[in-house]
PDB file of C-alpha atoms in Angstrom:
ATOM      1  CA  UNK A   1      70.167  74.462-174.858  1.00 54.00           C
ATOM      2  CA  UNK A   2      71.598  77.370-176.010  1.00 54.00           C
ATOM      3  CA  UNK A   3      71.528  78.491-179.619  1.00 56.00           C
ATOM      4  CA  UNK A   4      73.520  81.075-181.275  1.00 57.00           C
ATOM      5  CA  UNK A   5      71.381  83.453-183.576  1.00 54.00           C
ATOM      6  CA  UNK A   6      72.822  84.544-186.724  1.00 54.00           C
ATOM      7  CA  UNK A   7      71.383  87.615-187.398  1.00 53.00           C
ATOM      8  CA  UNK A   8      72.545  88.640-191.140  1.00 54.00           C
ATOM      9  CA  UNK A   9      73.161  92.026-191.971  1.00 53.00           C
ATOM     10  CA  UNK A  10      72.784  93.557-195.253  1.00 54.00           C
ATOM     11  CA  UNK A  11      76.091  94.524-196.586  1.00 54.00           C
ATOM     12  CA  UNK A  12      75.394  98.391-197.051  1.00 54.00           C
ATOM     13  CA  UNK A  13      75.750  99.250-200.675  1.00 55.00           C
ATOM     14  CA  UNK A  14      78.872 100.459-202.459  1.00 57.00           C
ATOM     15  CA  UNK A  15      79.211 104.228-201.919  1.00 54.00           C
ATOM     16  CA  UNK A  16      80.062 105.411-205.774  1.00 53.00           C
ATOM     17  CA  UNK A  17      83.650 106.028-206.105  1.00 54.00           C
ATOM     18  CA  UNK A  18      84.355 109.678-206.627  1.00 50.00           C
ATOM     19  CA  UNK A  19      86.853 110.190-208.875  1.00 51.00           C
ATOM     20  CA  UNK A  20      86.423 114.007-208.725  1.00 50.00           C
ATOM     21  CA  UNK A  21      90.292 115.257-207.789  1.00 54.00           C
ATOM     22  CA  UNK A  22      90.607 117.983-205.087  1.00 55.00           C
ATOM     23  CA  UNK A  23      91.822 120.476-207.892  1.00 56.00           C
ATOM     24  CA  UNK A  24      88.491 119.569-210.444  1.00 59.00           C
ATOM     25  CA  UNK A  25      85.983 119.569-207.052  1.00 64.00           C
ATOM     26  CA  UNK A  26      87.716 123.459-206.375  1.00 69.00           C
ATOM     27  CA  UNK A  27      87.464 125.041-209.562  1.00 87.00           C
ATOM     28  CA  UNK A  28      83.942 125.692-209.289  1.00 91.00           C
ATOM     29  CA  UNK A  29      83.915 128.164-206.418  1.00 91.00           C
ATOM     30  CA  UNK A  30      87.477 129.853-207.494  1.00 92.00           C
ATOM     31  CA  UNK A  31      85.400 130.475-211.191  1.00 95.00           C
ATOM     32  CA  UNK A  32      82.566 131.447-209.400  1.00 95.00           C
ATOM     33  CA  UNK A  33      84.218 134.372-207.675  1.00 95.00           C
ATOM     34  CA  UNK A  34      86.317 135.171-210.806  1.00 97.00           C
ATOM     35  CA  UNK A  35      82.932 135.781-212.294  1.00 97.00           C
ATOM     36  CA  UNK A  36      81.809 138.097-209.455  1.00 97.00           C
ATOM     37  CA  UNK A  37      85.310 139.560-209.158  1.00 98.00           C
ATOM     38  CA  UNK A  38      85.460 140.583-212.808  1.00 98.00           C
ATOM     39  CA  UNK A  39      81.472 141.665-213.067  1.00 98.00           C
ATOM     40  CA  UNK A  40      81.543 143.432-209.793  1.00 97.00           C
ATOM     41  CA  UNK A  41      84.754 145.151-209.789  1.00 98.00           C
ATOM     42  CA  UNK A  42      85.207 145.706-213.943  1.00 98.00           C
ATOM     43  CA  UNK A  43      81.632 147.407-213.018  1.00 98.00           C
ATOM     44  CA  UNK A  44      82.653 149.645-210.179  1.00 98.00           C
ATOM     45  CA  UNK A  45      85.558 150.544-212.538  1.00 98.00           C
ATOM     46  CA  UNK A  46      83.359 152.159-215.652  1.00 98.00           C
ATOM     47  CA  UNK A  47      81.404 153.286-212.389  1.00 97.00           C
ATOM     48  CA  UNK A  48      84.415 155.546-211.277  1.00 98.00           C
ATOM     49  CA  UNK A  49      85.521 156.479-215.110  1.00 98.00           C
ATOM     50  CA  UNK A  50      82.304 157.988-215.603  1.00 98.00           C
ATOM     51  CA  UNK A  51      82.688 160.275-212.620  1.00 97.00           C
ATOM     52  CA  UNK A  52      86.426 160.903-213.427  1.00 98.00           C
ATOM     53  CA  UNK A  53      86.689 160.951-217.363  1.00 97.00           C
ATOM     54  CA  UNK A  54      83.260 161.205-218.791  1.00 97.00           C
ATOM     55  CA  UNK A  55      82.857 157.514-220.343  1.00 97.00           C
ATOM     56  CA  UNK A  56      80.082 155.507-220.335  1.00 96.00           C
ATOM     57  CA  UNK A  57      77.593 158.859-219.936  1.00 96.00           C
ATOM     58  CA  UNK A  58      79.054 159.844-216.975  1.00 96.00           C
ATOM     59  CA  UNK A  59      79.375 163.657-216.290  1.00 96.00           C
ATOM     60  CA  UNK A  60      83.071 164.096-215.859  1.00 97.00           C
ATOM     61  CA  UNK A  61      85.260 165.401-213.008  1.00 97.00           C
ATOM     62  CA  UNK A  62      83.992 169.089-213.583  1.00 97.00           C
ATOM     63  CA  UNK A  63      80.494 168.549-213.322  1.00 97.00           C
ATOM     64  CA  UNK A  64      80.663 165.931-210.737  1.00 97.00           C
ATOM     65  CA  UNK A  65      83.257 168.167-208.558  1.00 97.00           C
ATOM     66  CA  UNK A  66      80.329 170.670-208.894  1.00 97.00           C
ATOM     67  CA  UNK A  67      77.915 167.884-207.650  1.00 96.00           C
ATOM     68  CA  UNK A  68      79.914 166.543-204.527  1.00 95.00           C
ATOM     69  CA  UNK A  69      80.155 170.396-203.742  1.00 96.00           C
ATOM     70  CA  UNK A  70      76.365 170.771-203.555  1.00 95.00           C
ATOM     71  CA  UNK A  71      76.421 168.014-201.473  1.00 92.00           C
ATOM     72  CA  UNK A  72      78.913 169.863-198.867  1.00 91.00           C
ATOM     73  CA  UNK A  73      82.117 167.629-199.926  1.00 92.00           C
ATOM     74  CA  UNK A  74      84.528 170.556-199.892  1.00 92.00           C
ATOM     75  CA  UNK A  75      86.863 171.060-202.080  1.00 94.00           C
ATOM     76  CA  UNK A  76      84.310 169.114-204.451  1.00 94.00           C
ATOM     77  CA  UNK A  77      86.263 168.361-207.257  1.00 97.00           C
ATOM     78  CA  UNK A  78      89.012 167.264-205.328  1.00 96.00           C
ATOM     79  CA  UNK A  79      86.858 164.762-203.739  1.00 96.00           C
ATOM     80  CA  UNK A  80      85.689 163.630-206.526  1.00 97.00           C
ATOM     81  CA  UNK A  81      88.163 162.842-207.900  1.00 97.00           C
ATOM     82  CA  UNK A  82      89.279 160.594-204.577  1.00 97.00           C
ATOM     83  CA  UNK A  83      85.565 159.058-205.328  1.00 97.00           C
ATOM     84  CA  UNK A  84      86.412 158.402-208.850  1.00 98.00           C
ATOM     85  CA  UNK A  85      89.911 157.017-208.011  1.00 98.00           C
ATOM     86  CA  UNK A  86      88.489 154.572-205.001  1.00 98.00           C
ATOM     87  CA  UNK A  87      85.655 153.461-207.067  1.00 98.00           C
ATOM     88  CA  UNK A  88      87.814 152.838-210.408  1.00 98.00           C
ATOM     89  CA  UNK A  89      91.479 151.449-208.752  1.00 98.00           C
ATOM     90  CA  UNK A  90      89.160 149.542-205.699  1.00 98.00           C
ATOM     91  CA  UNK A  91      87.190 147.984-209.027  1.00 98.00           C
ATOM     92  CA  UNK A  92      90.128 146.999-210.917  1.00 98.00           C
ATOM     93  CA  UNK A  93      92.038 145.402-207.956  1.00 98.00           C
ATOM     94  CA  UNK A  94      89.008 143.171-207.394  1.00 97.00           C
ATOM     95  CA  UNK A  95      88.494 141.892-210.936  1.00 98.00           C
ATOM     96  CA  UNK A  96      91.929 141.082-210.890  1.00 98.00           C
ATOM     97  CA  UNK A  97      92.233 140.175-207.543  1.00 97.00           C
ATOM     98  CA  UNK A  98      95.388 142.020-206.721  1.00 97.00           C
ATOM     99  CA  UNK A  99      95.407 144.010-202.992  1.00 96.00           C
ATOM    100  CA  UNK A 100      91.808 143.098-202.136  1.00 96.00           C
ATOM    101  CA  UNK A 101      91.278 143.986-198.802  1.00 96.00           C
ATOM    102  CA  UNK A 102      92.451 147.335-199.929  1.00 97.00           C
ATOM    103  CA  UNK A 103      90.498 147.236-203.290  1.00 98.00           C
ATOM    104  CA  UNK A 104      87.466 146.128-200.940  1.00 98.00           C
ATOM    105  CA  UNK A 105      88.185 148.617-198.171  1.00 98.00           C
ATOM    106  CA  UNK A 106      88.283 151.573-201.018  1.00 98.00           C
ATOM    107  CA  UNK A 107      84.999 150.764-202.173  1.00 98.00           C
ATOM    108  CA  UNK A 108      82.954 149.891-198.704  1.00 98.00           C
ATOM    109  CA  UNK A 109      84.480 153.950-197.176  1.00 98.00           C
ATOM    110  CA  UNK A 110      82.937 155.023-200.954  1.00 97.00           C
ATOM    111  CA  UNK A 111      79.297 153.946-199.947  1.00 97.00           C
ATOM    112  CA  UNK A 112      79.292 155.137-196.617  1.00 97.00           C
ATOM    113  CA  UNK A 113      79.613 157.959-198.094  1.00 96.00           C
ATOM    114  CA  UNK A 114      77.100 157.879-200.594  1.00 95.00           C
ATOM    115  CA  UNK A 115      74.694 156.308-197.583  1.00 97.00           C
ATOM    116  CA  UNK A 116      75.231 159.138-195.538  1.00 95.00           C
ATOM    117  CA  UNK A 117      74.964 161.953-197.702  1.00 94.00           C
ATOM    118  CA  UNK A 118      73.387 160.962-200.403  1.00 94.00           C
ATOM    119  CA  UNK A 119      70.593 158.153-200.006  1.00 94.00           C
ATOM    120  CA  UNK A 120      70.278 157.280-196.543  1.00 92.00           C
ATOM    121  CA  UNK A 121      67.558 159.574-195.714  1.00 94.00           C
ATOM    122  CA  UNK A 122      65.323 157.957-198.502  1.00 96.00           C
ATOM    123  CA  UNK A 123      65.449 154.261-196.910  1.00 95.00           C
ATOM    124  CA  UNK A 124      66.307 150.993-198.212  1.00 96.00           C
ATOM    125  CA  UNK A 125      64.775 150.642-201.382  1.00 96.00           C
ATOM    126  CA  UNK A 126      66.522 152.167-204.844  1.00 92.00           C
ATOM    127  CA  UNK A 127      63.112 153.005-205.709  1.00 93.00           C
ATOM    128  CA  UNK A 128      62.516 155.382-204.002  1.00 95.00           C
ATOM    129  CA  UNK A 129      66.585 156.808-203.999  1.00 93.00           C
ATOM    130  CA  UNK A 130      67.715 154.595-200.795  1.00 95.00           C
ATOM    131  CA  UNK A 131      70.255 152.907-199.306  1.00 96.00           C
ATOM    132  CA  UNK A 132      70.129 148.998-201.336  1.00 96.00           C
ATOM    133  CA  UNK A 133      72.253 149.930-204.048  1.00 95.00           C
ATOM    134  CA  UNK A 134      75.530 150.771-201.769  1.00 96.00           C
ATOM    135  CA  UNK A 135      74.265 148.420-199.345  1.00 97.00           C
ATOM    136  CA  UNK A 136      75.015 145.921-201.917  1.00 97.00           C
ATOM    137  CA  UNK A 137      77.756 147.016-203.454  1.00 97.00           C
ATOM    138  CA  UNK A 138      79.393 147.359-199.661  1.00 98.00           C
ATOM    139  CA  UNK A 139      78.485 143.845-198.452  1.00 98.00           C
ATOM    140  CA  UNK A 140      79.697 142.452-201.988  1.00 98.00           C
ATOM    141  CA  UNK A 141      83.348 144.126-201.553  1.00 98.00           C
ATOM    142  CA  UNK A 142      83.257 142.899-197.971  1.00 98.00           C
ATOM    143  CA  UNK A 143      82.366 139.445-199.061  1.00 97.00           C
ATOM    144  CA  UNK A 144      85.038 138.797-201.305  1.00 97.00           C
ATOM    145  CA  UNK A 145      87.903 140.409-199.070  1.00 97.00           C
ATOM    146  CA  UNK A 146      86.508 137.996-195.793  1.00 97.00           C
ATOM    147  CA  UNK A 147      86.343 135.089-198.546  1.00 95.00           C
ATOM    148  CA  UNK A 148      89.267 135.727-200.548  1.00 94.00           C
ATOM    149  CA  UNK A 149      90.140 136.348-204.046  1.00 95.00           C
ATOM    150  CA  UNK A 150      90.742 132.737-205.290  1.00 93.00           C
ATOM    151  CA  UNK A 151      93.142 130.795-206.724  1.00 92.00           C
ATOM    152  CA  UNK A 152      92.101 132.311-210.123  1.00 94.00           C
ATOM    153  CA  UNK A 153      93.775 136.100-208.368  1.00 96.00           C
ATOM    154  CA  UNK A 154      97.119 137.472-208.377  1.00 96.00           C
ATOM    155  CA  UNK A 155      96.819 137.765-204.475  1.00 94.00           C
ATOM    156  CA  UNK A 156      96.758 134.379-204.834  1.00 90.00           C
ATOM    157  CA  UNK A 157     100.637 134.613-204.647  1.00 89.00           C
ATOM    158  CA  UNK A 158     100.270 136.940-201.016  1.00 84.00           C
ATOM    159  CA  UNK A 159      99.233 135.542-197.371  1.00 79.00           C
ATOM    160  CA  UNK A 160      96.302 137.995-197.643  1.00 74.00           C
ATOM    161  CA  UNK A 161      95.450 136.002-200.803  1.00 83.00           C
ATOM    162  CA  UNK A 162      93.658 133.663-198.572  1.00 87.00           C
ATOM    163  CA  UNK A 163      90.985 135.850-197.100  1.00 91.00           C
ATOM    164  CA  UNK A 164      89.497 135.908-193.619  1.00 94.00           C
ATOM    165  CA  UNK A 165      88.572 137.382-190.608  1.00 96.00           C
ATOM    166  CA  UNK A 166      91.644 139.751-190.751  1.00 95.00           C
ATOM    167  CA  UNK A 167      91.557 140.771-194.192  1.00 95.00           C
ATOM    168  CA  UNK A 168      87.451 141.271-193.510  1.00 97.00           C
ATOM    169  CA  UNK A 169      88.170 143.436-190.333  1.00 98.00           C
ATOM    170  CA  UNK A 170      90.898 145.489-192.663  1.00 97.00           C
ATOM    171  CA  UNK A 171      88.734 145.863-195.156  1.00 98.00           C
ATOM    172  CA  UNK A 172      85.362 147.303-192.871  1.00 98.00           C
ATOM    173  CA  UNK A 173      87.875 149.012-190.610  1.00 98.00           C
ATOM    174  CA  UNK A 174      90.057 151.198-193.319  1.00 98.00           C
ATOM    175  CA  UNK A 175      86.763 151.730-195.802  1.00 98.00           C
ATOM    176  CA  UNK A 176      84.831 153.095-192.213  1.00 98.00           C
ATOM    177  CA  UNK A 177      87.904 155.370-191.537  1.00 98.00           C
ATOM    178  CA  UNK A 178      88.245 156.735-194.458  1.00 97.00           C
ATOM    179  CA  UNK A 179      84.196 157.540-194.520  1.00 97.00           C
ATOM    180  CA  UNK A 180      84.807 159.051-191.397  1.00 96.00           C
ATOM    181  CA  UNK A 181      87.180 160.875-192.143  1.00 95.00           C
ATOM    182  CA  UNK A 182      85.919 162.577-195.261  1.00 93.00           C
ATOM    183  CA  UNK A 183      82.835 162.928-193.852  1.00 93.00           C
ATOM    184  CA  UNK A 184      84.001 164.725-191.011  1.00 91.00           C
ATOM    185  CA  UNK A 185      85.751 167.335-193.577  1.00 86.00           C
TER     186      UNK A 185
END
């Protein structure tokens, strides 16, 4: 005689609805790079206006002209003043998100420079004058161009506003040139 077998299953529990909306569950990650977009780049900003303008203690365009020329940037104040330009416009495009590949690519060609002329031959650690400060500051810029701005960006409005590999590759590609190519002067 054959007998059927009822095995009984345990119902699986109730998965907890989620009544998170795909705008609320979003928000997070578009605040958190706001908050790295506005520290970061309103940083690198005040960075550049104390090489160009004197604020924040910085020395001004004279004396820092003076210092890229002991460093064999010639004409130094000229290039300083392309230094204090990429680092303050490249600063306040990413806080506000607007061009950011560009923004990204100005500051990444900045600390090449700096690696190469100015802290490279003292390592990796800030310590002891090296390379982890513009390391950082490089990868950062790089970061948010290959990521994208965010919703919370006026590029937001532009098919670049997106991020990715393209806008990454820009971004590495046009900073490396122009290190390159002021290097090479």
């Amino acid at each position: 005689m054959v007998t059927k077998s009822h095995v009984r299953r345990a119902s699986a529990p109730a998965e907890p609805e989620v009544r998170h909306t795909a705008t609320a569950r979003s928000f997070a990650p578009d605040f958190g790079l706001l908050l790295i977009r506005l520290t970061f780049g309103l940083l690198m900003a005040g960075h550049g206006a104390q090489k160009l303008f004197g604020l924040f203690g910085g020395k001004g365009l004279t004396a820092t002209g003076q210092g890229f020329a002991a460093l064999g940037y010639r004409p130094g104040k000229v290039l300083a003043t392309i230094c204090g330009l990429s680092e303050s416009l490249g600063g306040l495009g990413l806080a506000v998100g607007l061009l950011t590949p560009l923004a990204a690519a100005a500051l990444i060609g900045v600390m090449i420079n700096a690696m190469a002329t100015v802290t490279g031959a003292h390592g990796l650690w800030e310590t002891d004058g090296g390379v982890e400060y513009s390391v950082c500051i490089a990868v950062v810029a790089l970061a948010v161009a290959a990521i994208g701005p965010g919703r919370l960006a006026i590029d937001r409005l532009f098919r670049w506003g997106s991020g990715g590999w393209a806008e990454g590759a820009l971004a590495l590609g046009l900073g490396g040139i122009a290190a390159a190519v002021t290097l090479s002067l």
